[in-house]
Every structure is written in structure tokens, then in C-alpha cells.
Coordinates of C-alpha atoms in Angstrom, one line a residue:
Chain Y
M23 CA 239.6 -29.1 85.5
M24 CA 236.1 -28.2 84.7
L25 CA 236.8 -25.5 83.0
E26 CA 240.0 -23.7 81.7
A27 CA 241.1 -20.6 79.8
R28 CA 244.1 -20.9 78.2
N29 CA 246.3 -17.2 77.3
I30 CA 242.6 -16.0 75.5
D31 CA 242.7 -12.7 74.0
I32 CA 239.5 -11.0 72.9
D33 CA 239.3 -8.5 69.8
Y34 CA 236.2 -6.6 68.8
G35 CA 238.1 -5.2 66.2
T36 CA 239.2 -1.8 68.1
G37 CA 241.7 -3.6 70.1
L38 CA 242.3 -6.2 72.8
I39 CA 239.2 -6.7 75.2
L40 CA 240.8 -9.7 76.5
E41 CA 244.7 -10.3 76.8
E42 CA 246.0 -13.7 77.7
V43 CA 243.7 -14.3 80.4
Q44 CA 245.1 -17.9 82.1
F45 CA 243.0 -19.5 84.7
A46 CA 241.3 -22.6 85.2
V47 CA 238.1 -23.5 87.8
R48 CA 237.5 -26.5 89.7
A49 CA 234.8 -28.4 91.0
G50 CA 232.4 -27.0 93.7
E51 CA 234.7 -23.9 93.7
F52 CA 233.1 -20.1 94.1
V53 CA 235.0 -17.9 91.9
A54 CA 234.9 -13.9 92.0
V55 CA 235.3 -11.9 88.9
I56 CA 236.1 -8.0 90.0
G57 CA 237.1 -5.3 88.0
A58 CA 236.4 -1.7 87.0
N59 CA 233.7 -1.2 84.3
G60 CA 234.8 -2.2 81.2
A61 CA 237.7 -4.3 82.4
G62 CA 236.4 -7.3 79.9
K63 CA 235.0 -9.3 82.6
T64 CA 231.5 -9.7 81.0
S65 CA 233.4 -10.7 77.7
L66 CA 235.7 -13.1 79.4
L67 CA 232.5 -14.7 80.9
R68 CA 230.9 -14.7 77.2
A69 CA 234.0 -16.5 76.1
L70 CA 234.2 -19.2 78.6
N71 CA 231.0 -20.2 77.1
G72 CA 232.0 -19.6 73.3
T73 CA 229.0 -17.2 72.6
V74 CA 232.0 -14.8 71.9
E75 CA 235.0 -15.7 70.0
T76 CA 238.3 -15.7 71.3
A77 CA 240.7 -14.1 68.9
R78 CA 243.7 -16.3 70.5
G79 CA 243.7 -18.9 72.9
E80 CA 241.3 -21.8 73.8
V81 CA 238.7 -22.4 76.0
L82 CA 238.6 -25.8 77.7
L83 CA 235.8 -27.8 78.8
E84 CA 236.6 -30.8 80.5
G85 CA 239.5 -30.9 79.0
K86 CA 238.3 -30.9 75.6
E87 CA 237.7 -27.7 73.5
L88 CA 234.8 -25.8 73.6
G89 CA 234.7 -25.6 69.8
S90 CA 234.4 -29.3 69.8
Y91 CA 231.2 -29.4 71.4
S92 CA 227.6 -28.0 69.9
R93 CA 225.6 -25.4 71.3
A94 CA 223.5 -27.5 72.9
Q95 CA 225.9 -30.2 74.7
I96 CA 228.0 -27.0 75.8
S97 CA 224.5 -25.5 77.2
K98 CA 224.1 -28.8 79.5
K99 CA 227.4 -28.6 80.9
I100 CA 227.3 -24.4 81.5
A101 CA 224.4 -22.4 82.2
V102 CA 224.5 -18.4 82.3
V103 CA 222.3 -15.9 84.3
A104 CA 222.9 -12.7 82.2
Q105 CA 222.4 -9.4 82.8
E106 CA 218.5 -7.9 82.7
N107 CA 216.8 -8.8 79.6
E108 CA 213.2 -8.0 79.2
T109 CA 210.4 -9.8 77.7
K110 CA 208.8 -8.3 75.2
F111 CA 206.3 -11.1 74.9
P112 CA 203.6 -12.2 78.0
M113 CA 205.6 -15.4 79.5
T114 CA 204.7 -17.1 82.5
V115 CA 207.3 -17.7 85.0
R116 CA 207.3 -21.7 84.2
E117 CA 207.4 -21.0 80.3
F118 CA 210.6 -19.0 81.0
V119 CA 212.5 -21.5 83.5
L120 CA 211.6 -24.2 81.3
A121 CA 214.2 -22.6 78.6
G122 CA 216.6 -24.0 80.8
R123 CA 215.5 -27.1 79.6
F124 CA 215.6 -26.4 76.0
A125 CA 218.8 -28.5 75.1
H126 CA 217.5 -31.4 76.8
G127 CA 214.6 -32.1 74.4
G128 CA 214.2 -32.2 70.6
P129 CA 213.2 -29.9 68.1
F130 CA 209.5 -31.0 68.1
G131 CA 207.2 -31.7 71.2
W132 CA 206.6 -30.9 75.3
E133 CA 208.6 -30.8 78.0
T134 CA 208.6 -34.2 79.1
E135 CA 207.3 -34.8 83.1
D136 CA 210.5 -35.0 84.2
D137 CA 211.4 -31.4 82.6
L138 CA 208.1 -29.9 84.5
R139 CA 209.6 -31.7 87.5
I140 CA 213.0 -30.2 87.4
A141 CA 211.5 -26.6 86.7
D142 CA 209.4 -26.8 89.5
R143 CA 212.2 -27.8 92.0
C144 CA 214.4 -25.3 90.7
L145 CA 211.4 -22.9 91.6
E146 CA 211.3 -23.8 95.2
L147 CA 215.0 -23.9 95.4
C148 CA 215.1 -20.5 94.9
R149 CA 211.9 -20.0 97.3
L150 CA 209.2 -18.8 94.2
E151 CA 206.7 -21.7 95.3
G152 CA 203.6 -20.6 93.6
F153 CA 205.2 -18.6 91.3
S154 CA 204.6 -20.5 88.1
D155 CA 201.8 -18.9 86.3
R156 CA 202.8 -15.5 87.0
I157 CA 203.5 -13.3 84.5
M158 CA 207.5 -12.5 84.1
N159 CA 207.3 -8.8 83.4
E160 CA 205.2 -8.2 87.0
L161 CA 208.0 -9.7 89.1
S162 CA 209.8 -7.8 91.1
G163 CA 213.9 -7.1 90.5
G164 CA 214.2 -9.8 93.2
E165 CA 211.8 -12.2 91.6
R166 CA 212.6 -11.8 88.5
Q167 CA 216.6 -12.7 89.2
R168 CA 215.7 -15.7 91.0
V169 CA 213.3 -16.9 88.2
L170 CA 216.7 -16.4 85.9
L171 CA 218.6 -18.2 88.5
S172 CA 216.2 -21.3 88.7
R173 CA 216.6 -21.4 84.8
A174 CA 220.3 -21.5 85.1
F175 CA 219.9 -24.3 88.1
A176 CA 217.5 -26.2 85.6
T177 CA 219.7 -27.1 82.9
E178 CA 221.5 -29.2 85.8
A179 CA 224.7 -27.9 84.3
G180 CA 228.0 -28.0 86.5
I181 CA 229.1 -24.6 86.0
L182 CA 227.3 -21.3 86.5
L183 CA 228.4 -17.9 84.8
L184 CA 226.8 -15.2 86.6
D185 CA 227.4 -11.7 85.4
E186 CA 226.2 -9.0 88.7
P187 CA 223.8 -11.4 89.9
T188 CA 222.9 -8.9 92.7
N189 CA 223.0 -5.6 90.7
N190 CA 219.9 -3.4 91.6
L191 CA 218.7 -6.4 94.3
D192 CA 217.9 -5.4 97.7
L193 CA 220.0 -6.3 100.6
S194 CA 218.2 -9.8 101.2
N195 CA 217.8 -10.6 97.6
Q196 CA 221.8 -9.9 97.5
A197 CA 222.0 -12.5 100.1
L198 CA 220.0 -14.8 99.3
I199 CA 221.2 -15.6 95.4
L200 CA 224.4 -15.8 96.8
K201 CA 223.4 -18.2 99.3
L202 CA 221.8 -20.3 96.8
V203 CA 224.7 -20.5 94.3
K204 CA 227.1 -21.2 96.9
K205 CA 224.8 -24.1 98.2
R206 CA 224.4 -25.4 94.9
C207 CA 228.7 -25.4 94.8
E208 CA 228.6 -27.2 98.1
T209 CA 225.8 -29.6 97.7
C210 CA 226.3 -30.8 93.9
G211 CA 230.0 -29.5 93.3
S212 CA 229.1 -27.2 90.4
S213 CA 231.3 -24.3 89.9
A214 CA 230.4 -20.7 90.4
L215 CA 232.0 -17.9 88.4
V216 CA 230.0 -14.7 89.6
I217 CA 231.0 -11.3 88.2
T218 CA 230.2 -8.7 91.1
H219 CA 231.3 -5.1 92.0
D220 CA 230.4 -5.7 96.0
L221 CA 233.4 -6.4 97.3
N222 CA 232.4 -7.4 100.6
L223 CA 229.9 -10.0 99.1
A224 CA 232.9 -11.4 97.3
A225 CA 235.0 -11.6 100.5
E226 CA 232.3 -13.2 102.3
F227 CA 231.0 -15.9 99.7
A228 CA 234.0 -16.4 97.2
D229 CA 236.7 -19.5 97.5
R230 CA 238.6 -17.6 95.3
A231 CA 238.9 -14.4 93.3
L232 CA 239.4 -12.9 90.2
M233 CA 240.8 -9.3 89.9
L234 CA 240.7 -7.9 86.4
K235 CA 242.6 -4.4 85.1
S236 CA 241.9 -3.7 81.5
G237 CA 241.7 -6.6 80.0
R238 CA 244.6 -8.3 82.2
I239 CA 244.3 -10.6 85.5
V240 CA 246.1 -8.8 88.1
A241 CA 245.7 -10.9 90.9
D242 CA 244.3 -14.2 91.5
G243 CA 243.7 -16.0 94.3
A244 CA 241.8 -16.6 97.9
P245 CA 239.7 -13.0 99.0
E246 CA 241.8 -12.2 101.4
D247 CA 245.1 -12.1 99.3
V248 CA 243.6 -10.3 96.3
L249 CA 241.5 -7.8 98.0
T250 CA 244.4 -5.9 99.9
E251 CA 244.8 -2.3 99.9
S252 CA 247.2 -2.2 96.9
N253 CA 245.4 -4.1 94.8
I254 CA 241.9 -2.1 95.4
S255 CA 243.9 1.2 94.9
K256 CA 245.4 -0.5 91.7
V257 CA 242.3 -1.5 90.2
F258 CA 239.6 0.9 91.2
N259 CA 241.4 4.3 92.2
M260 CA 240.2 3.9 95.6
N261 CA 241.6 3.9 98.9
V262 CA 239.7 1.5 101.2
L263 CA 240.0 0.8 105.0
R264 CA 240.7 -2.8 105.4
D265 CA 239.9 -4.9 108.6
R266 CA 237.6 -8.0 109.4
N267 CA 234.0 -8.9 109.7
P268 CA 234.0 -9.6 113.5
R269 CA 231.3 -12.5 113.0
S270 CA 232.4 -14.3 110.0
G271 CA 236.3 -13.3 110.0
R272 CA 236.3 -12.3 106.7
V273 CA 238.0 -9.7 104.9
R274 CA 235.8 -6.7 104.9
L275 CA 236.5 -3.1 102.7
T276 CA 235.2 0.2 103.6
P277 CA 236.0 2.7 100.7
L278 CA 237.3 6.0 101.3
F279 CA 236.1 9.2 100.0
Chain A
M10 CA 199.2 -22.3 79.2
I11 CA 201.6 -24.8 77.9
F12 CA 200.3 -27.6 80.4
D13 CA 196.9 -27.8 79.6
R14 CA 197.6 -30.2 76.6
K15 CA 193.5 -30.7 76.4
N16 CA 192.6 -27.3 76.4
H17 CA 194.8 -27.2 73.1
L18 CA 193.5 -30.1 71.2
A19 CA 190.4 -28.3 72.1
A20 CA 191.6 -25.1 70.6
F21 CA 193.0 -27.1 67.6
F22 CA 189.4 -28.4 66.7
A23 CA 187.6 -25.4 67.1
L24 CA 189.9 -23.7 64.9
V25 CA 189.8 -26.7 62.2
L26 CA 185.8 -25.8 62.3
L27 CA 185.9 -22.3 62.5
L28 CA 188.0 -22.4 59.6
A29 CA 185.3 -25.0 58.0
A30 CA 182.7 -22.6 58.3
A31 CA 184.5 -20.0 56.6
V32 CA 185.2 -21.6 53.6
S33 CA 181.5 -23.1 53.6
A34 CA 180.4 -19.6 53.4
G35 CA 183.0 -18.2 51.5
L36 CA 181.4 -21.1 48.9
F37 CA 177.8 -20.1 49.4
F38 CA 178.0 -16.5 49.9
G39 CA 178.5 -14.2 46.8
S40 CA 177.2 -12.1 44.4
E41 CA 175.0 -15.3 43.2
T42 CA 174.3 -17.0 46.1
I43 CA 174.5 -20.8 45.9
S44 CA 172.5 -23.3 47.6
F45 CA 173.2 -26.9 48.3
G46 CA 171.3 -29.3 45.8
T47 CA 169.5 -26.7 43.2
L48 CA 173.0 -26.4 41.3
N49 CA 172.4 -25.4 37.6
E50 CA 175.0 -25.0 35.4
T51 CA 176.2 -21.5 35.7
Q52 CA 176.1 -22.3 39.7
A53 CA 178.2 -25.3 39.0
A54 CA 180.6 -23.5 37.4
I55 CA 180.9 -20.6 39.8
L56 CA 181.5 -22.8 42.0
Y57 CA 183.8 -25.0 40.8
Q58 CA 185.2 -22.7 38.6
I59 CA 185.6 -19.5 40.6
R60 CA 184.9 -19.5 43.7
L61 CA 186.2 -23.3 45.1
P62 CA 190.0 -21.7 43.9
R63 CA 189.3 -18.4 45.2
V64 CA 187.9 -19.6 48.9
L65 CA 191.3 -22.4 48.9
L66 CA 193.8 -20.0 47.7
G67 CA 192.6 -17.6 50.2
A68 CA 193.0 -20.2 53.4
C69 CA 196.5 -21.4 52.1
V70 CA 197.5 -17.0 51.4
G71 CA 195.9 -16.5 55.1
A72 CA 197.7 -19.5 56.6
C73 CA 201.4 -18.5 54.9
L74 CA 201.3 -14.6 56.0
A75 CA 200.2 -15.6 59.5
V76 CA 202.1 -17.7 60.3
S77 CA 205.5 -16.2 58.6
G78 CA 204.2 -12.9 60.5
A79 CA 204.4 -15.1 63.7
A80 CA 207.7 -16.5 63.0
L81 CA 209.4 -12.9 62.0
Q82 CA 208.0 -11.2 65.4
A83 CA 209.6 -14.2 67.8
L84 CA 212.7 -14.7 65.9
L85 CA 213.0 -10.2 65.9
R86 CA 211.8 -10.0 69.0
N87 CA 209.4 -7.4 68.0
P88 CA 205.7 -8.0 68.6
L89 CA 205.3 -5.3 65.4
A90 CA 207.3 -6.8 62.8
E91 CA 205.7 -8.7 60.0
P92 CA 206.9 -9.6 56.1
Y93 CA 206.0 -6.3 54.8
L94 CA 208.4 -4.5 57.7
L95 CA 211.7 -6.7 56.4
G96 CA 210.8 -5.7 53.0
V97 CA 209.8 -9.1 52.1
S98 CA 206.2 -8.5 50.7
N99 CA 207.6 -5.7 48.4
G100 CA 210.8 -8.1 47.5
A101 CA 207.7 -10.4 46.2
A102 CA 205.7 -7.5 44.6
L103 CA 208.6 -6.5 42.8
G104 CA 209.6 -10.3 41.6
T105 CA 205.8 -10.6 40.2
M106 CA 205.5 -7.4 38.8
L107 CA 208.9 -8.2 36.7
A108 CA 207.0 -11.3 35.7
F109 CA 203.9 -9.7 34.8
V110 CA 205.7 -6.8 32.8
F111 CA 208.4 -8.8 31.0
F112 CA 207.3 -12.5 30.9
A113 CA 203.9 -12.1 30.9
A114 CA 203.0 -15.8 28.9
F115 CA 204.9 -17.6 31.2
G116 CA 202.5 -18.7 34.0
F117 CA 205.2 -20.2 36.3
S118 CA 207.2 -16.9 36.3
R119 CA 205.1 -14.9 38.8
P120 CA 205.2 -17.3 41.6
L121 CA 208.8 -18.1 40.8
M122 CA 209.9 -14.2 40.8
A123 CA 207.8 -13.4 43.8
F124 CA 210.0 -15.9 45.5
A125 CA 213.6 -14.9 44.0
G126 CA 212.1 -11.2 44.9
A127 CA 211.2 -12.1 49.1
L128 CA 214.6 -14.1 49.4
L129 CA 217.2 -11.2 47.9
A130 CA 214.8 -9.0 50.0
T131 CA 215.6 -10.8 53.1
G132 CA 219.3 -11.6 52.0
A133 CA 219.9 -8.0 51.1
V134 CA 218.1 -6.7 54.4
Y135 CA 220.3 -9.6 56.4
R136 CA 223.5 -8.3 54.8
I137 CA 222.6 -4.5 55.3
A138 CA 222.1 -5.4 59.0
R139 CA 224.8 -7.8 59.5
S140 CA 227.7 -6.1 61.4
K141 CA 231.0 -6.9 63.4
A142 CA 229.3 -7.4 66.6
G143 CA 226.3 -9.3 64.9
M144 CA 223.3 -8.3 64.5
S145 CA 220.8 -6.2 66.4
V146 CA 217.4 -6.1 66.4
E147 CA 216.8 -2.2 65.7
R148 CA 219.8 -2.3 62.8
L149 CA 217.4 -5.1 61.0
V150 CA 214.3 -3.3 61.5
L151 CA 215.7 -0.4 60.0
S152 CA 217.0 -1.9 57.3
G153 CA 213.8 -3.7 56.4
V154 CA 212.4 -0.4 56.3
I155 CA 215.2 1.1 54.0
V156 CA 214.9 -1.6 51.9
T157 CA 211.1 -1.8 51.6
T158 CA 211.2 2.0 50.6
F159 CA 213.5 1.5 48.3
L160 CA 211.6 -1.4 46.6
S161 CA 208.6 0.8 46.5
S162 CA 210.3 3.2 44.5
I163 CA 211.2 0.5 41.7
I164 CA 207.9 -0.3 41.7
I165 CA 206.3 2.8 41.2
L166 CA 208.3 3.4 38.6
L167 CA 208.0 -0.1 36.6
T168 CA 204.3 1.2 36.6
T169 CA 204.9 4.2 34.1
L170 CA 205.5 0.9 31.5
L171 CA 202.1 -0.4 32.5
D172 CA 199.3 0.6 30.0
A173 CA 196.1 1.9 31.6
T174 CA 194.3 -1.4 32.0
R175 CA 197.1 -3.2 33.1
L176 CA 197.9 -0.1 35.9
R177 CA 194.2 -0.8 37.4
S178 CA 194.3 -4.6 37.5
F179 CA 197.9 -4.4 38.9
T180 CA 196.8 -1.2 41.6
F181 CA 194.2 -3.7 42.5
W182 CA 196.7 -6.7 42.6
L183 CA 198.9 -4.4 44.8
L184 CA 196.6 -3.9 47.6
G185 CA 195.9 -7.8 47.6
D186 CA 193.4 -9.0 45.5
L187 CA 192.2 -13.3 45.2
S188 CA 190.0 -12.7 42.0
Q189 CA 192.5 -13.9 39.9
A190 CA 192.5 -17.5 41.8
T191 CA 193.8 -20.6 39.9
Y192 CA 194.0 -24.0 40.9
T193 CA 197.9 -23.9 40.2
G194 CA 198.2 -20.8 42.3
F195 CA 195.8 -22.8 45.1
Y196 CA 198.4 -26.1 44.6
L197 CA 201.4 -24.4 45.4
T198 CA 200.2 -21.7 48.2
L199 CA 199.0 -24.8 49.5
A200 CA 202.3 -26.6 49.6
A201 CA 203.6 -23.6 50.8
A202 CA 201.6 -23.3 54.0
V203 CA 202.0 -27.2 54.5
I204 CA 205.7 -27.4 54.4
G205 CA 205.9 -23.8 56.0
T206 CA 204.4 -24.5 58.7
V207 CA 205.7 -27.8 59.7
L208 CA 209.2 -26.2 59.0
L209 CA 208.4 -23.0 61.4
T210 CA 206.9 -25.0 63.8
S211 CA 210.2 -26.9 64.2
Q212 CA 211.7 -24.2 65.1
A213 CA 209.2 -23.1 67.6
R214 CA 211.1 -24.4 71.1
A215 CA 214.3 -22.3 70.0
L216 CA 212.2 -19.6 68.8
N217 CA 210.6 -19.5 72.3
L218 CA 214.4 -18.8 73.1
M219 CA 214.9 -16.4 70.5
M220 CA 211.8 -14.2 72.0
V221 CA 213.6 -13.6 75.1
G222 CA 216.6 -12.5 73.3
E223 CA 219.7 -14.2 71.0
R224 CA 222.6 -14.1 73.2
D225 CA 220.3 -16.4 75.9
A226 CA 219.0 -18.7 73.4
L227 CA 222.7 -19.1 72.5
D228 CA 223.5 -19.7 75.8
F229 CA 220.3 -22.4 76.4
G230 CA 221.8 -24.5 73.3
V231 CA 220.1 -22.6 70.4
E232 CA 221.7 -22.7 67.1
V233 CA 220.7 -19.0 66.3
G234 CA 222.4 -18.8 62.9
K235 CA 220.3 -21.9 62.3
T236 CA 217.2 -20.9 63.2
R237 CA 217.4 -17.8 62.0
G238 CA 218.0 -19.1 58.5
I239 CA 215.5 -21.2 58.3
V240 CA 212.9 -19.1 59.5
F241 CA 214.1 -16.1 56.7
L242 CA 213.9 -18.9 54.3
T243 CA 210.6 -20.7 55.0
A244 CA 209.0 -17.0 55.9
S245 CA 210.4 -15.5 52.2
A246 CA 208.9 -18.6 50.3
M247 CA 205.7 -18.5 52.1
V248 CA 205.6 -14.5 51.6
G249 CA 206.5 -15.0 47.9
L250 CA 203.9 -17.2 46.8
S251 CA 201.2 -15.8 48.9
V252 CA 202.2 -12.4 47.2
A253 CA 202.8 -14.1 43.4
A254 CA 199.2 -15.4 44.1
S255 CA 197.3 -12.8 45.5
G256 CA 199.2 -9.3 45.9
S257 CA 200.1 -8.0 49.1
V258 CA 197.1 -8.7 51.7
G259 CA 198.2 -6.5 54.6
F260 CA 197.9 -6.9 58.5
V261 CA 197.1 -10.7 58.5
G262 CA 200.7 -11.3 59.6
L263 CA 200.2 -8.8 62.5
I264 CA 197.0 -9.3 63.7
V265 CA 196.2 -13.0 63.6
P266 CA 199.4 -13.9 65.9
H267 CA 198.5 -11.3 68.3
L268 CA 194.9 -12.6 68.8
V269 CA 196.3 -15.8 68.6
R270 CA 198.8 -15.0 71.7
L271 CA 195.9 -13.2 73.5
A272 CA 194.3 -16.4 73.8
T273 CA 196.6 -19.2 73.8
G274 CA 199.9 -17.2 75.3
S275 CA 203.4 -17.0 73.8
D276 CA 204.2 -20.4 73.5
N277 CA 205.0 -20.8 69.4
R278 CA 204.4 -24.1 69.7
T279 CA 200.5 -23.6 69.6
V280 CA 200.9 -20.1 68.0
L281 CA 202.6 -20.9 65.2
P282 CA 200.0 -23.6 63.6
F283 CA 197.1 -22.1 65.3
S284 CA 197.7 -19.1 63.4
A285 CA 198.2 -20.9 60.2
L286 CA 194.7 -22.1 61.0
F287 CA 193.1 -18.7 62.4
G288 CA 194.7 -16.6 59.5
A289 CA 193.0 -19.0 57.2
A290 CA 189.9 -18.3 58.3
F291 CA 190.6 -15.1 58.8
V292 CA 191.7 -14.4 54.8
V293 CA 188.2 -16.3 53.7
V294 CA 186.0 -14.2 55.5
A295 CA 187.8 -11.2 54.6
D296 CA 187.6 -12.2 51.2
T297 CA 184.0 -13.2 51.4
A298 CA 183.2 -9.5 52.8
A299 CA 184.8 -8.2 50.1
R300 CA 182.9 -10.0 47.2
T301 CA 179.7 -9.1 48.9
L302 CA 179.9 -6.0 50.8
I303 CA 179.2 -3.5 47.8
S304 CA 178.4 -6.7 45.4
P305 CA 178.2 -6.6 42.3
R306 CA 181.1 -4.5 42.5
E307 CA 184.4 -6.4 44.6
L308 CA 187.2 -4.0 46.7
P309 CA 190.5 -6.0 47.2
V310 CA 190.5 -8.4 50.2
G311 CA 193.8 -6.0 51.4
A312 CA 191.5 -3.0 51.9
I313 CA 189.5 -5.5 54.0
T314 CA 192.3 -6.9 56.3
A315 CA 193.2 -3.3 56.8
L316 CA 189.7 -2.0 57.9
I317 CA 189.8 -5.0 60.4
G318 CA 193.3 -5.1 61.3
C319 CA 193.7 -1.5 62.1
P320 CA 191.3 -0.5 64.6
L321 CA 191.5 -3.8 66.1
F322 CA 195.4 -3.0 66.1
I323 CA 194.8 0.1 67.7
F324 CA 192.5 -1.6 70.4
L325 CA 195.1 -4.0 71.2
L326 CA 198.2 -1.4 71.7
K327 CA 195.2 0.7 73.9
R328 CA 194.8 -2.0 76.0
N329 CA 198.1 -2.9 76.9

């Protein structure tokens, strides 16, 4: 087990945000996290890398309690693509991606040749050759998101937590981001936990889907077992037409209005 | 920018030269112009007893204010942040004033009380800004404004205790005034400038991440609380000692880091040390102007830095 949540509760002081959540992520697994707005998806992700405190239960990283690691140790094992952050100071793409190497260096000094090479390779991987010296604030939404993904890759962490990485992206960028994550899982044995509101993308890419409702896991399993008409109507209050994508054979959902 | 290390070395030496030039100019210009080789006794006294400590103190004050401004801007992700915004300067000013009114005879009470005042102000801002859900940038800045306003009113109240002569010199000092420079003040501020710059630069990599966001920084391995603590403590000490020695010289912490960022990019590993050097030169030049513009009378150096700083700042704001 790379990452395991054992009966975790989260409480911001206004009632439980997450209740008795229990699951484990295996190496190489691509897990889609699905649920309505406010279901506790982001809080779950935050608890998994220890940036939000759990009120009860524990998170185990490679079998050891998360609290026994330092922030730097955690960030070498778990990388995050959070929802959009604005950069208030002009910053180049390379400077931004090198933040992914923070935990690998000391407090003083510059990045090593190794760090630079890794950063450049991750940019290339995300199809951003030639972007190194571009300014972050001048990128398009799709390019920016790929830079965030490059930064997460640059940590060389085995676990990726992505919070709605395809939000506000065009069709090809949505596909590209998820393909890159999927490839990372397949080639490097990384695990990915991806929050998404696009059920069809989840069905196409995920090995497993985790469905949250009001802070509780209501379904956990293969996407086609989780993405059923009854589950979706329970969680989203929407009726869907369920069939299969004739090309991929994966579950396909069409909302009925 | 961070890859061209040769350029950085060149920029570093250029700034050292600029500082040396500013210091020499500060020593030679003034109401009494001094040239090499022809020092009579009065000129020697002016040079060594008055001008040298003043120029050196100005350099240290400039370094302290510029570096702490740069670090606070990165920490708060607010390009407009500076010691004044957080109430650090006003805390120091109030501390100095209390020392001035109640322990005027004790030489070390001014810097000590200023440091204490700056720390208390920072602590108060920090406590007010912190809530259960963490500390947002907006909350922190607002708390800073409130604390600053509160401290200002206490300072105003306290000025009623001063007699006319002391009131005048205090008002001058409040605006930033290097004319009371002593070697003791210089040594203290020099220590603050050197140790503070090293300490803050040790947090430069962490600050690079915090500029993007606190959550982000946590995600990528920064001990955010520790970095915040170090920056607040160090900046308080630097600002406290500067204010005790020379009053509230404004705009240095705002303008200098911005100019440095424009020239070298936002990487704090260069922004922090370069701001120290450039801030030092900036205040020395400003103080030389303050001494010579309407000589033999003097302006407070804070008025000059504001006169240079405001238009430059508006220009920068418009250009963006």
C-alpha cells in the first residue's frame, strides 16, 4: 500500500467534512474521486498529504504514519496539482517548475545540474519544449495547467494528487493532461488520485473510482461498477443514460435534463 | 534569470561599486565640501565624527529596510507590503518614543525598546490575523492596518507629553532622520543588516515557493510556520534597530525590492542580497541629497526617499 486512509474524519469546527473515510491506493493505480461540490473531495486530498489536519483516524504513507514525516519528506513522495493559484510576482516557467525540486536541495544555494535536467525533461514530457523562459502569467489555461503538472512530475514523487486538473481546459488539453498522468502511472508505477467532475473522463482513464457524498465514501471500485445510474442519481440528483463508448468499450454517461 | 550565474556575480560587483561610490559621495559632499589630502582639523572632525557615522548608518538602515521589505512582500504574496503595512515600523517608533520620553538617559534603551515594539506589533498583527482556518493574506494585511492606526494614535497622544523643542526633533525623527547618527547606532544596525540579510537569504528558496501560495509551499515541502516565524522575527529586529537609529525612513522597503526585481527577476536568492546592497546605496544617496539640497539647512531623509519613491512607484504601477 502506498497511501492509506484509516477511518479519517475532518472537522473544520462546523461539523464533519469527512467521516470515517477508509481506502488504500496501490502502486500504479489511477483513482478518480467523484462527488458533488462540497462533498469533501478537496479536503480528502489535503488530508492525504497532511496539509489539513484529521480529527480522527490516520493516514499511512508507505506503512508509516504521515505525522512521522517532515514536510520535505512528504513532498518527495507525494506531489500535488492544486486548483489554480495566481502568481503575483513575474516568474518564469522554469523557476516555477523548479519549485518541485525544493525538497531535494538545502536551504542555501542553487539547483544542481540534475535539478535543471529533471525540470527540463518534465517540461518536455508535458509538451512544453521552449517554454522555460516564458512568464507564468502570460500562459494560456492549458499551458499553465501543464506547467503545474510538470512541477508535480519534477518532484519525482510516486504519488500524485490532482484537484480538478481538467477544470476550464479545452477538449484536447483535458485529454492531454489525463493521458500524461495515466502514462506516468503505467511507466513509473506512480499512483494518481484525481478529482474530476467529468464522469466520462473518469470512466475512460481511471482504474478505480471513489464516490463521495457528504463526506462519506458511498462507492469504491471499478469505474463501471461505481458509475451506475442509481449511484449517480443518489450523489448528483440527476438521471443519466448509461451505455458504452463503442470505441473504447468504457462506460459512457449522458445526462438527461 | 537564475541560470546566468556569471551575470549575477557581475551584478553583485556592480552593486558593491555603486554602494562604494554612494558612500564616497556621501563623505565628500555636504554643507562643507571635503576633498582628499587637504583636511584641516575642523574638516577631519566633520568627516570622522559626523559624516562617516552618518553615511555608514544610512547604508545599514537602507539595507535593513530594503531586505525586510523584500522578504515581507514574498512572505505575504503582496507586492505592496512593507514594514509599515504590518505595523512593524510603528511598533518600533512607539518603543523608541517611550524610551525617549521615559529613559532618555539610558543609551541602549532606544534600540531595545524599538526592537521590543517591533516584535510586539508583529506579534499582535500575527495573533489578530490568525484564525482557526489558518491565516489568509487579506486578514494579515488588514490586521496590519489596524495595528498601525492604533499605534499611530498612541504616538500622537504621547507627543502631547513633549515640550516644544523635543517635539520638533521628534517630529523630524518620525519622518526619518539620520542626523543623530552615532557609532554605537551604526554598529548595532550593521549587525542587524549583516545577520538579518544572511538569515532572510537562508529562507530565500522557501520564500520563492511561498510567493506562489502558502498551500503550494506546504505541498512542496516548505515548513511554512518556521519560515514565517524566521522572517517576522528577523524583519522586526532589522526594522526595530533601524527605526531606533534613524526614525521611519519610508518607501525604501517598497521601491528598492521592486527595482531589483525589475532588473533581475523575482528569485529571492538574488532579490534579498541585491536589495540589501541597493537599499544601502539608495539611502546614502537620499541622505546626501537631504543634507545638500537646501544646505546649510537639512531635510529629513524620509522626505527625500518619499519624494523619489512616490513618483517612481506610480510609474511602476502604471507601467504594469
